[in-house]
């Protein structure tokens, strides 16, 4: 994906994240496109630009819409959106200390930890999608 495509996707996310009830499926698809673009070996300049943009704040805004009660496991479209949001966050942090600090500063990690603790409750049955969210969460934290 070219830098112009990433910028277009960014503008779409910024616009949608400000809605009172954003379409989580649509935002999840946009996050997926951004996350895929940020995985490319040539994506370092895009990671720098996106880290300096309003994207980190948009990640938090979408998180709050997807999981209003931060200590629960997301389901359905919210779970898919959170998975892709975490992929974006993880890829933003790839070899980029400034973006790591930026995501800490806006509170992404502070929202992530209560959700992760919801996965540790006894007696719950986890689905494959839950495991993907947990795995991607850990990948983000490791990056």
Coordinates of C-alpha atoms in Angstrom, one line a residue:
X1 CA 0.0 0.0 0.0
X2 CA 1.4 3.4 -1.0
X3 CA 1.9 6.2 1.5
X4 CA -1.1 8.0 -0.1
X5 CA -3.3 5.0 0.6
X6 CA -2.1 4.9 4.2
X7 CA -2.9 8.6 4.6
X8 CA -6.4 8.0 3.1
X9 CA -7.0 5.2 5.5
X10 CA -5.8 7.4 8.4
X11 CA -8.2 10.1 7.4
X12 CA -11.1 7.5 7.3
X13 CA -10.2 6.3 10.8
X14 CA -9.9 9.8 12.2
X15 CA -13.3 10.7 10.8
X16 CA -15.0 7.5 11.9
X17 CA -13.5 7.5 15.4
X18 CA -15.2 10.7 16.2
X19 CA -18.7 9.3 15.6
X20 CA -20.9 8.7 18.6
X21 CA -21.4 5.1 17.6
X22 CA -18.7 4.2 15.0
X23 CA -19.2 1.3 12.7
X24 CA -16.7 -1.1 14.3
X25 CA -16.8 -3.5 11.3
X26 CA -15.9 -0.7 8.9
X27 CA -13.2 0.7 11.2
X28 CA -11.8 -2.8 11.7
X29 CA -11.4 -3.2 8.0
X30 CA -9.6 0.1 7.8
X31 CA -7.3 -0.9 10.7
X32 CA -6.6 -4.1 8.9
X33 CA -5.4 -2.2 5.8
X34 CA -3.2 0.1 7.9
X35 CA -1.8 -2.8 9.8
X36 CA -1.0 -4.7 6.7
X37 CA 0.8 -1.7 5.2
X38 CA 2.8 -1.1 8.3
X39 CA 4.2 -4.7 8.1
X40 CA 6.1 -4.0 4.9
X41 CA 9.9 -3.6 5.2
X42 CA 9.6 -0.2 3.6
X43 CA 7.0 1.1 6.1
X44 CA 9.4 2.8 8.6
X45 CA 8.6 6.3 7.3
X46 CA 4.9 5.6 7.4
X47 CA 5.2 4.4 11.0
X48 CA 7.0 7.6 11.9
X49 CA 4.3 9.7 10.2
X50 CA 1.4 7.8 11.7
X51 CA 2.9 7.9 15.2
X52 CA 3.1 11.7 15.0
X53 CA -0.5 11.9 13.7
X54 CA -3.8 11.7 15.6
X55 CA -3.9 7.9 15.0
X56 CA -2.8 7.0 18.6
X57 CA -5.7 9.1 20.0
X58 CA -8.0 7.5 17.5
X59 CA -7.0 4.1 18.7
X60 CA -8.0 5.0 22.2
X61 CA -11.3 6.5 21.1
X62 CA -12.2 3.4 19.1
X63 CA -11.1 1.2 22.0
X64 CA -13.5 3.1 24.3
X65 CA -16.4 2.6 21.7
X66 CA -15.6 -1.0 21.2
X67 CA -15.2 -1.9 24.9
X68 CA -17.0 0.7 27.0
X69 CA -16.5 -1.4 30.1
X70 CA -12.7 -2.0 29.7
X71 CA -12.6 -5.1 31.9
X72 CA -14.6 -7.4 29.6
X73 CA -13.7 -9.6 26.7
X74 CA -14.9 -8.1 23.4
X75 CA -17.2 -10.1 21.2
X76 CA -18.4 -9.9 17.6
X77 CA -17.5 -6.9 15.5
X78 CA -15.9 -5.3 18.6
X79 CA -13.5 -8.2 19.0
X80 CA -12.5 -8.1 15.3
X81 CA -12.0 -4.3 15.5
X82 CA -9.9 -4.6 18.7
X83 CA -7.8 -7.4 17.0
X84 CA -7.0 -5.1 14.0
X85 CA -6.5 -2.1 16.3
X86 CA -3.9 -4.1 18.2
X87 CA -2.2 -5.1 15.0
X88 CA -1.9 -1.4 14.1
X89 CA -0.5 -0.6 17.5
X90 CA 2.0 -3.5 17.4
X91 CA 3.2 -2.5 13.9
X92 CA 3.5 1.1 14.9
X93 CA 5.9 0.1 17.7
X94 CA 8.0 -2.1 15.5
X95 CA 11.6 -0.7 16.0
X96 CA 10.2 2.7 16.9
X97 CA 10.8 4.0 20.5
X98 CA 9.0 7.3 19.8
X99 CA 5.8 5.4 18.8
X100 CA 6.1 3.1 21.9
X101 CA 6.2 6.1 24.1
X102 CA 3.4 7.8 22.2
X103 CA 1.1 4.8 22.7
X104 CA 2.0 4.7 26.4
X105 CA 1.2 8.4 26.7
X106 CA -2.2 8.2 25.1
X107 CA -3.2 5.2 27.3
X108 CA -3.4 2.2 24.9
X109 CA -1.6 -0.1 27.3
X110 CA -3.8 1.1 30.2
X111 CA -6.9 0.1 28.2
X112 CA -5.3 -3.2 27.2
X113 CA -4.4 -4.6 30.6
X114 CA -7.9 -4.7 32.1
X115 CA -9.2 -6.5 28.9
X116 CA -6.4 -9.1 29.2
X117 CA -7.3 -9.8 32.8
X118 CA -10.8 -10.6 31.6
X119 CA -9.3 -13.5 29.7
X120 CA -8.0 -15.0 32.9
X121 CA -11.3 -15.6 34.6
X122 CA -11.9 -19.2 35.6
X123 CA -14.6 -21.2 33.9
X124 CA -14.8 -19.2 30.7
X125 CA -14.6 -20.9 27.3
X126 CA -12.4 -19.1 24.9
X127 CA -13.0 -19.1 21.2
X128 CA -10.2 -19.1 18.6
X129 CA -10.9 -15.4 18.0
X130 CA -10.3 -14.7 21.7
X131 CA -6.9 -16.5 21.5
X132 CA -6.0 -14.3 18.5
X133 CA -6.8 -11.2 20.5
X134 CA -4.7 -12.4 23.4
X135 CA -1.8 -13.4 21.2
X136 CA -1.9 -10.1 19.3
X137 CA -2.1 -8.2 22.6
X138 CA 1.1 -9.9 23.8
X139 CA 2.8 -9.2 20.5
X140 CA 1.9 -5.5 20.9
X141 CA 3.3 -5.5 24.4
X142 CA 6.5 -7.2 23.3
X143 CA 7.0 -4.8 20.4

